[in-house]
Short mmCIF file of the N, C-alpha and C atoms (twelve columns), coordinates in Angstrom:
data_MODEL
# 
_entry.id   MODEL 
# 
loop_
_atom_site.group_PDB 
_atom_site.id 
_atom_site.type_symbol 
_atom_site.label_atom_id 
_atom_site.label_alt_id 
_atom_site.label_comp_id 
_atom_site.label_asym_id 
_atom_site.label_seq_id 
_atom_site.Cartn_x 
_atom_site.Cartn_y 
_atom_site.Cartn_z 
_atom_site.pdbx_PDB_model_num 
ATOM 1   N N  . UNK A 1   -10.584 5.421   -11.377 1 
ATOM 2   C CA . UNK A 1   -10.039 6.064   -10.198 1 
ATOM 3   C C  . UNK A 1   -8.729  5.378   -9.831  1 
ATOM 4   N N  . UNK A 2   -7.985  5.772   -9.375  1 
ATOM 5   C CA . UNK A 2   -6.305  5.836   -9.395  1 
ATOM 6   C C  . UNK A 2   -6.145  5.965   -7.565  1 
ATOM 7   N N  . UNK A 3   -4.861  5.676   -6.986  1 
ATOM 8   C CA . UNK A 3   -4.542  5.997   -6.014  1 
ATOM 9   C C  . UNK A 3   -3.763  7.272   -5.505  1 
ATOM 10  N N  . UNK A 4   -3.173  7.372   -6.738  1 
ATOM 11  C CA . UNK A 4   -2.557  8.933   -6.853  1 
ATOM 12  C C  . UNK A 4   -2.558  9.528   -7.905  1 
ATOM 13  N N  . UNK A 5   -2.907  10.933  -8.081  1 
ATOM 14  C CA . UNK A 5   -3.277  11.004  -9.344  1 
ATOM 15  C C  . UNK A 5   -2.295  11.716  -10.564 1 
ATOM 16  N N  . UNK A 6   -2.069  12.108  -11.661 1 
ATOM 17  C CA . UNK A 6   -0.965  12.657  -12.305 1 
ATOM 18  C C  . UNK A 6   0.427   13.471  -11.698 1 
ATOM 19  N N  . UNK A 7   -0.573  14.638  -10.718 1 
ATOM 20  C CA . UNK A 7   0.630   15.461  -9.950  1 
ATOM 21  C C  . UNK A 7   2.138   14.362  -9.332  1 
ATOM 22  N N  . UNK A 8   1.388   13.653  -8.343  1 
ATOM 23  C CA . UNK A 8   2.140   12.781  -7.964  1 
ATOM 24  C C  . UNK A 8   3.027   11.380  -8.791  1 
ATOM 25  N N  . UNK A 9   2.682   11.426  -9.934  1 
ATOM 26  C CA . UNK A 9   3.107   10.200  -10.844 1 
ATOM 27  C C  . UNK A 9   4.271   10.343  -10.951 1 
ATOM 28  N N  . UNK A 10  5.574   9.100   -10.564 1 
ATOM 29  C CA . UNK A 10  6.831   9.298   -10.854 1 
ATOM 30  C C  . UNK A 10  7.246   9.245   -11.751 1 
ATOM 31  N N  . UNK A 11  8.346   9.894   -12.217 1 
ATOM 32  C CA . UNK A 11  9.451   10.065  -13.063 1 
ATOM 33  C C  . UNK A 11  10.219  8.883   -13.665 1 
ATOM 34  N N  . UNK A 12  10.417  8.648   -12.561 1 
ATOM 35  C CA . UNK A 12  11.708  7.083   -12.357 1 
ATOM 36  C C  . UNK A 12  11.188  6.117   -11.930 1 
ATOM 37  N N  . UNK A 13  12.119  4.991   -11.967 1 
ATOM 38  C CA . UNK A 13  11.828  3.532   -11.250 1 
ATOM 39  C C  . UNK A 13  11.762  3.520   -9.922  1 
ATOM 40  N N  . UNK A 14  11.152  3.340   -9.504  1 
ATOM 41  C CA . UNK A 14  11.464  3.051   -7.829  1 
ATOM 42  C C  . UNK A 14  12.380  2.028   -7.682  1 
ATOM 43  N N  . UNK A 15  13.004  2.964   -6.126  1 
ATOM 44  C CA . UNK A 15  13.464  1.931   -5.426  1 
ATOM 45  C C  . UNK A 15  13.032  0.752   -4.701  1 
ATOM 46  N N  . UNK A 16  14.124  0.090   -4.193  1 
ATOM 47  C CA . UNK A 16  13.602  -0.957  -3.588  1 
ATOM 48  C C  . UNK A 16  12.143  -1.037  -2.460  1 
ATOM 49  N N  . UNK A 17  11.761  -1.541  -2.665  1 
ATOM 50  C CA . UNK A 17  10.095  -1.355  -1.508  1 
ATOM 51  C C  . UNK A 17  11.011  -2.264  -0.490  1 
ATOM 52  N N  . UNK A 18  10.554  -1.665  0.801   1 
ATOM 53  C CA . UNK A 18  10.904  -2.419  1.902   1 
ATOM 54  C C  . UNK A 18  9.352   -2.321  3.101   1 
ATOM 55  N N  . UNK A 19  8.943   -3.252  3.514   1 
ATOM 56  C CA . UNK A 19  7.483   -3.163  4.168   1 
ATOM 57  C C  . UNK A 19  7.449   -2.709  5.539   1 
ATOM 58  N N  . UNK A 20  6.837   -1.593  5.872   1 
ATOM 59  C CA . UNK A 20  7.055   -1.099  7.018   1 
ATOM 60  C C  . UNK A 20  7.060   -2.256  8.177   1 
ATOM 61  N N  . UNK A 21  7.598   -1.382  9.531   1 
ATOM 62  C CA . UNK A 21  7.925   -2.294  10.440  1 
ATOM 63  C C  . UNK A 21  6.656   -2.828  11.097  1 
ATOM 64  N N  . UNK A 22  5.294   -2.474  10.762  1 
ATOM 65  C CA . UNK A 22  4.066   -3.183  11.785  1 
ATOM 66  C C  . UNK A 22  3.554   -3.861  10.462  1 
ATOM 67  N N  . UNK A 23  3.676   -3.995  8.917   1 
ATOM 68  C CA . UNK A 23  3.447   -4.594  8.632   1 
ATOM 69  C C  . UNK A 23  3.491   -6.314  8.718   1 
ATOM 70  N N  . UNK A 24  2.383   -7.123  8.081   1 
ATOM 71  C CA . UNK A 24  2.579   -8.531  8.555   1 
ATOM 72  C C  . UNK A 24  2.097   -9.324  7.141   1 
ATOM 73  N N  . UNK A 25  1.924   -8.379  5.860   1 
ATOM 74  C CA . UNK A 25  1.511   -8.921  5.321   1 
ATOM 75  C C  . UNK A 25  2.039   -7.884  3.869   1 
ATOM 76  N N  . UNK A 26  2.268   -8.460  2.589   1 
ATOM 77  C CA . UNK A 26  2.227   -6.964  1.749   1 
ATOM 78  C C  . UNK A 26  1.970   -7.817  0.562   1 
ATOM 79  N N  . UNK A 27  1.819   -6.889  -0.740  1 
ATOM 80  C CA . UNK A 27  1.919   -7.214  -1.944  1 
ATOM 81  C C  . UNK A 27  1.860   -6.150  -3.397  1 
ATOM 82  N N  . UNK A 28  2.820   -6.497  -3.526  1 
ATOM 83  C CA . UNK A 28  3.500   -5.709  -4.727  1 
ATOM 84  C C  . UNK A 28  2.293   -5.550  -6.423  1 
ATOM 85  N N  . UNK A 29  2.345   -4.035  -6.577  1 
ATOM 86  C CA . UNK A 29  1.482   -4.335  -7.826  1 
ATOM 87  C C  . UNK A 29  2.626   -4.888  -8.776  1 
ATOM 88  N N  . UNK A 30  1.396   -4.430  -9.967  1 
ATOM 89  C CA . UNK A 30  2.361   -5.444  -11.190 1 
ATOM 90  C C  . UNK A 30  3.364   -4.735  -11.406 1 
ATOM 91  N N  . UNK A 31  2.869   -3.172  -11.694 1 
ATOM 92  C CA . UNK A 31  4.132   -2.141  -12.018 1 
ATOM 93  C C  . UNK A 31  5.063   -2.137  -11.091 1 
ATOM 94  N N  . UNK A 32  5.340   -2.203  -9.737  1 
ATOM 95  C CA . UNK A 32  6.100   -2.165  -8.624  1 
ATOM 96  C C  . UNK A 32  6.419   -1.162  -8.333  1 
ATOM 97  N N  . UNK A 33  5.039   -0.234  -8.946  1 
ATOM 98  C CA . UNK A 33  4.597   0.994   -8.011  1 
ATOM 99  C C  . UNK A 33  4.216   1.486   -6.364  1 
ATOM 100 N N  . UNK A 34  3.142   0.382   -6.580  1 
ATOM 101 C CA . UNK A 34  2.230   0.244   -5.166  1 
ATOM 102 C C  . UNK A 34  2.916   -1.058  -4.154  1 
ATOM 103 N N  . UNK A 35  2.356   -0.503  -3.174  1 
ATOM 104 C CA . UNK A 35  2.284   -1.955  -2.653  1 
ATOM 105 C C  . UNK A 35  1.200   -2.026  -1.620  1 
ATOM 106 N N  . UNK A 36  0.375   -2.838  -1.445  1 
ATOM 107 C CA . UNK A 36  -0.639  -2.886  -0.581  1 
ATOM 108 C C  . UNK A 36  0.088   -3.688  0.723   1 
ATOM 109 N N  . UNK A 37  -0.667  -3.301  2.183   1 
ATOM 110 C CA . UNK A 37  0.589   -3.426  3.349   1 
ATOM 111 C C  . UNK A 37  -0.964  -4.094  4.025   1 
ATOM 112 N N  . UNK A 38  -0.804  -4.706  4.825   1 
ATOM 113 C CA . UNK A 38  -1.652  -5.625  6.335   1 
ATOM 114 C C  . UNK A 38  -1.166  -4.816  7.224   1 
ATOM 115 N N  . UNK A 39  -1.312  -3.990  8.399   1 
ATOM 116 C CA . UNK A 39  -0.575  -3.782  9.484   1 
ATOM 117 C C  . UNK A 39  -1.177  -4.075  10.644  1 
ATOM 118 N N  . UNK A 40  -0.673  -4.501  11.700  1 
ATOM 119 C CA . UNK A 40  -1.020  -4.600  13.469  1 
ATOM 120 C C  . UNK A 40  -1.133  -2.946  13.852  1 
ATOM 121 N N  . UNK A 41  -2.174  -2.626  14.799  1 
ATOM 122 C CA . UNK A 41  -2.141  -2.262  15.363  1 
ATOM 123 C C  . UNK A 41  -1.620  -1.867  16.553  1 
ATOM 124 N N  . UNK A 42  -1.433  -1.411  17.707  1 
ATOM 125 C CA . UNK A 42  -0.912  -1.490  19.152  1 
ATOM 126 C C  . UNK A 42  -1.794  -2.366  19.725  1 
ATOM 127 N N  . UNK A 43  -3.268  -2.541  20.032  1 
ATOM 128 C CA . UNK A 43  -4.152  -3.850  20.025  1 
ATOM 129 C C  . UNK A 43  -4.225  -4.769  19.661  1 
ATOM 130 N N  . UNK A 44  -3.431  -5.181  18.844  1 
ATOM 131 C CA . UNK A 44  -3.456  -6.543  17.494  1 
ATOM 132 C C  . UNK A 44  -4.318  -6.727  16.739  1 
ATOM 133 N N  . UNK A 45  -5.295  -5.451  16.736  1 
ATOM 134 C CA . UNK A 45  -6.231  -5.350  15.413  1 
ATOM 135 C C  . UNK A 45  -5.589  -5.201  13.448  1 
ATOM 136 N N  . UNK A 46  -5.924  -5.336  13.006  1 
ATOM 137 C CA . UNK A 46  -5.363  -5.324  11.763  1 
ATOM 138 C C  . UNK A 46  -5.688  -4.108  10.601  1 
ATOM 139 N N  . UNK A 47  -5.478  -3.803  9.725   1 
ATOM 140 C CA . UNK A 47  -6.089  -2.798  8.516   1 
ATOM 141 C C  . UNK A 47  -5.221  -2.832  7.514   1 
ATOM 142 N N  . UNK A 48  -5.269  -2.392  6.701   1 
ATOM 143 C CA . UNK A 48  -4.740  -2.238  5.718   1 
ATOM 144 C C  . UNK A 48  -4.698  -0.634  5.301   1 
ATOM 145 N N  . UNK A 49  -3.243  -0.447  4.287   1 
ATOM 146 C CA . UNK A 49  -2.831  1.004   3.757   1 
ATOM 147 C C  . UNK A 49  -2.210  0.589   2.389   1 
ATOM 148 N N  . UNK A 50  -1.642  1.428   1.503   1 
ATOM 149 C CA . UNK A 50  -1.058  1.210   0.029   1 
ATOM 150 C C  . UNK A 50  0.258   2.527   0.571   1 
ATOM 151 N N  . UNK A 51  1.117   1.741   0.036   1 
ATOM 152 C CA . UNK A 51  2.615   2.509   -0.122  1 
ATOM 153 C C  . UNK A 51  2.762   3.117   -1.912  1 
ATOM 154 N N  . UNK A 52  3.076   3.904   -1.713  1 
ATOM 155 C CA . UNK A 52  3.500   3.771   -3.193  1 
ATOM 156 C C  . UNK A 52  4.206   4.774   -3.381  1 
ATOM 157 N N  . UNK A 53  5.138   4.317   -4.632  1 
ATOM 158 C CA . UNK A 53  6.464   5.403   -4.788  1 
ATOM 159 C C  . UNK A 53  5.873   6.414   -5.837  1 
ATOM 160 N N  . UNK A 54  6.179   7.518   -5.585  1 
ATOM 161 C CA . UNK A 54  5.406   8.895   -5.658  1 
ATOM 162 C C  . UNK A 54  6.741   10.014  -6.093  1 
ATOM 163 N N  . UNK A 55  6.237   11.094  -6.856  1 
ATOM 164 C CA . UNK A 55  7.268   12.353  -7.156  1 
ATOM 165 C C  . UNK A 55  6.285   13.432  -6.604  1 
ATOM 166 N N  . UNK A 56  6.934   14.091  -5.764  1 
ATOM 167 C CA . UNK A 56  7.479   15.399  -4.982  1 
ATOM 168 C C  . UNK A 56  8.053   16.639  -6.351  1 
ATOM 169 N N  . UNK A 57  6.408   17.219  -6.703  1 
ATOM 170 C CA . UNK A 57  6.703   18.040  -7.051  1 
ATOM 171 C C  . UNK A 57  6.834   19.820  -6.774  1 
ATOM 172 N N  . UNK A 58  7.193   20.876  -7.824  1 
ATOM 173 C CA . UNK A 58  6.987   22.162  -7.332  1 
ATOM 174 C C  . UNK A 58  5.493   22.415  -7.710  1 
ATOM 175 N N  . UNK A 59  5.805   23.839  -7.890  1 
ATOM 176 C CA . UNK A 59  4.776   24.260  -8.580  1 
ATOM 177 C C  . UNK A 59  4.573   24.618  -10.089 1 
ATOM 178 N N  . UNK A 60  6.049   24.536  -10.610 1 
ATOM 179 C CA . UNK A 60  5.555   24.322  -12.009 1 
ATOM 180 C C  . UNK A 60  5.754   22.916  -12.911 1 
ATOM 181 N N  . UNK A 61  5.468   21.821  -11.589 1 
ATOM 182 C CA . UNK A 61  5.392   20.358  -12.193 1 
ATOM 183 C C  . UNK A 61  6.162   19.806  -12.219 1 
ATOM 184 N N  . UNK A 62  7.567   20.174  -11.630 1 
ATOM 185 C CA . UNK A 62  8.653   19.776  -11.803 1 
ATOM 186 C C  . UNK A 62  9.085   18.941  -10.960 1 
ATOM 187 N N  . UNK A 63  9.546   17.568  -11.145 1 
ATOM 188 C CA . UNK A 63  9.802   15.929  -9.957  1 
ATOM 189 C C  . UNK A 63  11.478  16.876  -9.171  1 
ATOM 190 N N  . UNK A 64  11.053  16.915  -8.046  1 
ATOM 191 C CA . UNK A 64  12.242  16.969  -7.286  1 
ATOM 192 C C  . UNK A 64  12.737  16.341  -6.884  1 
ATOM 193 N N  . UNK A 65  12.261  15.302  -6.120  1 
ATOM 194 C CA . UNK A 65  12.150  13.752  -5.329  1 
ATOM 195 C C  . UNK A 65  11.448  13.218  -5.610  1 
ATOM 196 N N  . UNK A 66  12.015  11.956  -5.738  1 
ATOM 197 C CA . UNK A 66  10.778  10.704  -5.224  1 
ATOM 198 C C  . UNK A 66  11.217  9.845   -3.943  1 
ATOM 199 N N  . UNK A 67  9.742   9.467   -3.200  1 
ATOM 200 C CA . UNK A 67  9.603   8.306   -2.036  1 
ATOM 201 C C  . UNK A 67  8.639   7.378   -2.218  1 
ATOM 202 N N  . UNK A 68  9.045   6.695   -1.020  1 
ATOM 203 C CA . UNK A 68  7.581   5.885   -0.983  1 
ATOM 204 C C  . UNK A 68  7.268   6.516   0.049   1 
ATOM 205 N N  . UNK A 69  5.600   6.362   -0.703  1 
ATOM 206 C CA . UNK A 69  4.544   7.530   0.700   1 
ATOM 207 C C  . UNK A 69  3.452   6.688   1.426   1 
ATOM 208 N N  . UNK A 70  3.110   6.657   2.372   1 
ATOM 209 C CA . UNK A 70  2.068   5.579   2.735   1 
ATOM 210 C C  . UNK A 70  0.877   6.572   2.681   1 
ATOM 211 N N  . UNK A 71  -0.252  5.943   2.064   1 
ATOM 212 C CA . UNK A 71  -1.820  6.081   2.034   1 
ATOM 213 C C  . UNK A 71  -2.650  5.209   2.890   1 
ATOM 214 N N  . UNK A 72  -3.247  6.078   3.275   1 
ATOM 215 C CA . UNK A 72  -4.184  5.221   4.304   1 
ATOM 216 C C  . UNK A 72  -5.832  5.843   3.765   1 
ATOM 217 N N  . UNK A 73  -6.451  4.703   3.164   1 
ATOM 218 C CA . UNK A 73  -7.590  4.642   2.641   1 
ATOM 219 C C  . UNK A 73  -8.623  5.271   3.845   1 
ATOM 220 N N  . UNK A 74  -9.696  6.045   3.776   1 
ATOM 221 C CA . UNK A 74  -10.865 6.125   4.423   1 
ATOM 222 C C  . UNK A 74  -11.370 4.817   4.076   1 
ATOM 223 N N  . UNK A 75  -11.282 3.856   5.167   1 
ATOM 224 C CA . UNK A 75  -12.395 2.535   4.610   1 
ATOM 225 C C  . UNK A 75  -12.583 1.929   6.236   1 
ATOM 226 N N  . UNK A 76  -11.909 2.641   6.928   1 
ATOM 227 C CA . UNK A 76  -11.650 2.299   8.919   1 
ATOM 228 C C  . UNK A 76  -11.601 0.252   8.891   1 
ATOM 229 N N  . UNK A 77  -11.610 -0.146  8.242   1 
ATOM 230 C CA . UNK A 77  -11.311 -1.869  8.326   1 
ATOM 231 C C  . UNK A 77  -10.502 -2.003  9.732   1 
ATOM 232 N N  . UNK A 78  -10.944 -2.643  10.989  1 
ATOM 233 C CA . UNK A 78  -10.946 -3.341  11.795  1 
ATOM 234 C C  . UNK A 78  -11.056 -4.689  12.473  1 
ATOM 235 N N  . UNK A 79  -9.975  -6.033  12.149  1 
ATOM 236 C CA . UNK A 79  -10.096 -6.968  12.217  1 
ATOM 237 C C  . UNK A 79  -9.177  -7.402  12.518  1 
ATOM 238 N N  . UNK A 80  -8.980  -9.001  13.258  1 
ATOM 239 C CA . UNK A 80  -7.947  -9.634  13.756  1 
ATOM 240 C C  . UNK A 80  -7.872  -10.389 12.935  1 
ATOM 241 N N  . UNK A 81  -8.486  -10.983 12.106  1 
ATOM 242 C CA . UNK A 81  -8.252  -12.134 10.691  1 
ATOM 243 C C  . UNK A 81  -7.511  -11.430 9.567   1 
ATOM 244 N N  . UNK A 82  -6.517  -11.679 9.304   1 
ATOM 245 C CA . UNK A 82  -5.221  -11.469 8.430   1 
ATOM 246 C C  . UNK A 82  -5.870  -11.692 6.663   1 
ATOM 247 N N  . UNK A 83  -6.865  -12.685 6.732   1 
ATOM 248 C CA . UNK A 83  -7.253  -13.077 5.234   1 
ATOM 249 C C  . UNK A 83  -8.260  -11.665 5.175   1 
ATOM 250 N N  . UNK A 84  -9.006  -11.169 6.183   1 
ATOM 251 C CA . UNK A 84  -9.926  -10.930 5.483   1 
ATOM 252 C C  . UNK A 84  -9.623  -8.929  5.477   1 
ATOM 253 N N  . UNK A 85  -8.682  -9.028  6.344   1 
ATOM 254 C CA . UNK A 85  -7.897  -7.556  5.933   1 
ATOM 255 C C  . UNK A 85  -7.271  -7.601  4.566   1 
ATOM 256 N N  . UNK A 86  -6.676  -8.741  3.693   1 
ATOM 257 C CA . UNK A 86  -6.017  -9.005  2.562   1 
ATOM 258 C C  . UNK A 86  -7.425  -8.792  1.436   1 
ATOM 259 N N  . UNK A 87  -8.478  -9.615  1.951   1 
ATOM 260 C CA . UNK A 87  -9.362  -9.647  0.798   1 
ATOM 261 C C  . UNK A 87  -9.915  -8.138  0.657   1 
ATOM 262 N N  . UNK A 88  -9.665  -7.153  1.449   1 
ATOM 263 C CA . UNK A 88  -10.586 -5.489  2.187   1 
ATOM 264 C C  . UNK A 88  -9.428  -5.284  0.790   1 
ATOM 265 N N  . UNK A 89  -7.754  -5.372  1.273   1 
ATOM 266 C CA . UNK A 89  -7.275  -4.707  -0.022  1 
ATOM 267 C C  . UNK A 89  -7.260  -5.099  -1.101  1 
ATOM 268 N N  . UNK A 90  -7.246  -5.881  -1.313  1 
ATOM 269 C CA . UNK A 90  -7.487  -6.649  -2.715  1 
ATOM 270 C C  . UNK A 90  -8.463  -6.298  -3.158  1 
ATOM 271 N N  . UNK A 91  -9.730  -6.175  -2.497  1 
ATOM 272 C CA . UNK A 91  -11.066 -5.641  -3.442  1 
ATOM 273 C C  . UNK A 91  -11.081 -4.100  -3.571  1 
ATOM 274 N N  . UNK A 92  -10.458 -2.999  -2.594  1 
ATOM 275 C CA . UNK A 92  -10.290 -1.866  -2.865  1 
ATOM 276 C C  . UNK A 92  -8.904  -1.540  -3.772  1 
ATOM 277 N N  . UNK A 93  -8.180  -2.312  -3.970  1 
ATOM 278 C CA . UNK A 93  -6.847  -2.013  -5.209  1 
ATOM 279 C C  . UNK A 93  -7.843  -2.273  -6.007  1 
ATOM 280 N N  . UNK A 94  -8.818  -3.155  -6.843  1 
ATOM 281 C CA . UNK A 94  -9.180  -3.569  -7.458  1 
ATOM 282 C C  . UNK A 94  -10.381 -2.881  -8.425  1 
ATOM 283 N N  . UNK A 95  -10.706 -1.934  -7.115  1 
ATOM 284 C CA . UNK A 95  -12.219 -1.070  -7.658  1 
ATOM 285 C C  . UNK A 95  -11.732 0.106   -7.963  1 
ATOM 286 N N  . UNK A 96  -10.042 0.207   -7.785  1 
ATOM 287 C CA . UNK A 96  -9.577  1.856   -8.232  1 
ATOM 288 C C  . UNK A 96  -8.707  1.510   -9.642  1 
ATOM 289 N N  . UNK A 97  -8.761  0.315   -10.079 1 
ATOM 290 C CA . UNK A 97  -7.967  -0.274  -10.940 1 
ATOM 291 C C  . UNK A 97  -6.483  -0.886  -10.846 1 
ATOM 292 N N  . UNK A 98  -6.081  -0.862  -10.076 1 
ATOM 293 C CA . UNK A 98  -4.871  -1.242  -9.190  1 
ATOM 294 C C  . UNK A 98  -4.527  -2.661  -9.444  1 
ATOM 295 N N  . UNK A 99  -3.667  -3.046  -10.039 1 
ATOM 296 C CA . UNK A 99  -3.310  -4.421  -10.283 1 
ATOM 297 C C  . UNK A 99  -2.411  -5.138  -9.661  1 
ATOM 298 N N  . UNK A 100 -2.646  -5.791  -8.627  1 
ATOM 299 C CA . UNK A 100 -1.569  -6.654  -7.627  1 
ATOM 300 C C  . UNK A 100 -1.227  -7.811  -8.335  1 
ATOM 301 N N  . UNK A 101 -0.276  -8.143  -7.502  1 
ATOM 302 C CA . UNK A 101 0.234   -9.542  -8.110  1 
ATOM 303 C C  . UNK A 101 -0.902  -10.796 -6.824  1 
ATOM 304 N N  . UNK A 102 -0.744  -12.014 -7.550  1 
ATOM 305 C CA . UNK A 102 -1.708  -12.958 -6.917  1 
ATOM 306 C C  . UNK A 102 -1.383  -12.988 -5.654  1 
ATOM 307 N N  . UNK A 103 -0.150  -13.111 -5.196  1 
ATOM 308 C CA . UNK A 103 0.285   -13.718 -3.631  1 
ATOM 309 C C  . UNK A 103 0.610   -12.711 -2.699  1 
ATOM 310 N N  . UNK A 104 -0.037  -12.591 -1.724  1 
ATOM 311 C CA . UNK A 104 0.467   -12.033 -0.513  1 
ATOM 312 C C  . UNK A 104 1.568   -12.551 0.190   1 
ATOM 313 N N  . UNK A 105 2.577   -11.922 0.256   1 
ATOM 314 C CA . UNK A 105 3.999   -12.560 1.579   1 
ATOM 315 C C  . UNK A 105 3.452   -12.216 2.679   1 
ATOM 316 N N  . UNK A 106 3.721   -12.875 3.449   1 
ATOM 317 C CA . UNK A 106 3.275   -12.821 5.269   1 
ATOM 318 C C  . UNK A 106 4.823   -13.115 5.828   1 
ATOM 319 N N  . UNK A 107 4.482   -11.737 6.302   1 
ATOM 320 C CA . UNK A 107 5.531   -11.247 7.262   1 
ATOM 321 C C  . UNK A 107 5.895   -11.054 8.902   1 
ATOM 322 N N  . UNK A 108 6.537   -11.426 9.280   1 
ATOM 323 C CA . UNK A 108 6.990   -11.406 10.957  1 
ATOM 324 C C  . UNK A 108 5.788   -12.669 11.890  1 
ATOM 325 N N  . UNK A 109 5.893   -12.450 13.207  1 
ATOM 326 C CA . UNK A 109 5.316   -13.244 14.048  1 
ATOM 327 C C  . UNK A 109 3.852   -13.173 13.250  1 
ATOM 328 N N  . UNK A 110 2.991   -12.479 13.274  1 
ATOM 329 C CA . UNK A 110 1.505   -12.634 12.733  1 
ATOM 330 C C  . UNK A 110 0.934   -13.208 11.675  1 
ATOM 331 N N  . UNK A 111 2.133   -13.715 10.656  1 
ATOM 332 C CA . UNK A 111 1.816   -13.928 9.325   1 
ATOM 333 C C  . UNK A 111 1.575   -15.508 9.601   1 
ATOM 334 N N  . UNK A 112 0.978   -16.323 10.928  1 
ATOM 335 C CA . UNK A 112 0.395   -17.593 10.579  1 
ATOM 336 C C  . UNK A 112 -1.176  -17.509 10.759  1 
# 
């Protein structure tokens, strides 16, 4: 199981990933397809989503665009601990086959 499946598979290299603005935490797969994101809430609760650069096709298959699109997993993860929103994505990249790189960057005020 995959995060997006053929329709959506890009064409090209992606561009640069830049981590949304409530993110506090991210990490890049190996391909530098995906990227798995930490985000704050408006509460300062935490969860996690996967970005990933994606093609925008027609209907007869054809890449018009590509972006990065954010996914937000059905998995409702609710927590103020930063590790253990990281370990939620790490084990769900992991069970769809999704290959991250080892280190999480921690980003803005939340990332201590």
């Amino acid at each position: 199981m995959s995060l997006i499946d053929s329709f959506l598979a890009p064409d090209i290299a992606a561009d640069s990933y830049a981590p949304s603005q409530d993110a506090v935490a991210c990490q890049i797969s190996a391909d530098g397809l995906i990227a798995a994101e930490v985000f704050s809430r408006s509460d300062g609760t935490l969860g996690f989503r996967f970005v990933a650069w994606v093609a925008w096709r027609d209907a007869g298959g054809n890449a018009r665009s590509h972006a990065w699109e954010a996914i937000h997993p059905n998995h409702g993860l609710v927590t103020d601990r930063i590790e253990v929103a990281q370990e939620e994505a790490t084990r769900y990249a992991a069970a769809r086959g999704m290959a991250l790189q080892h280190t999480w960057d921690r980003l803005g005020a939340r990332a201590d």
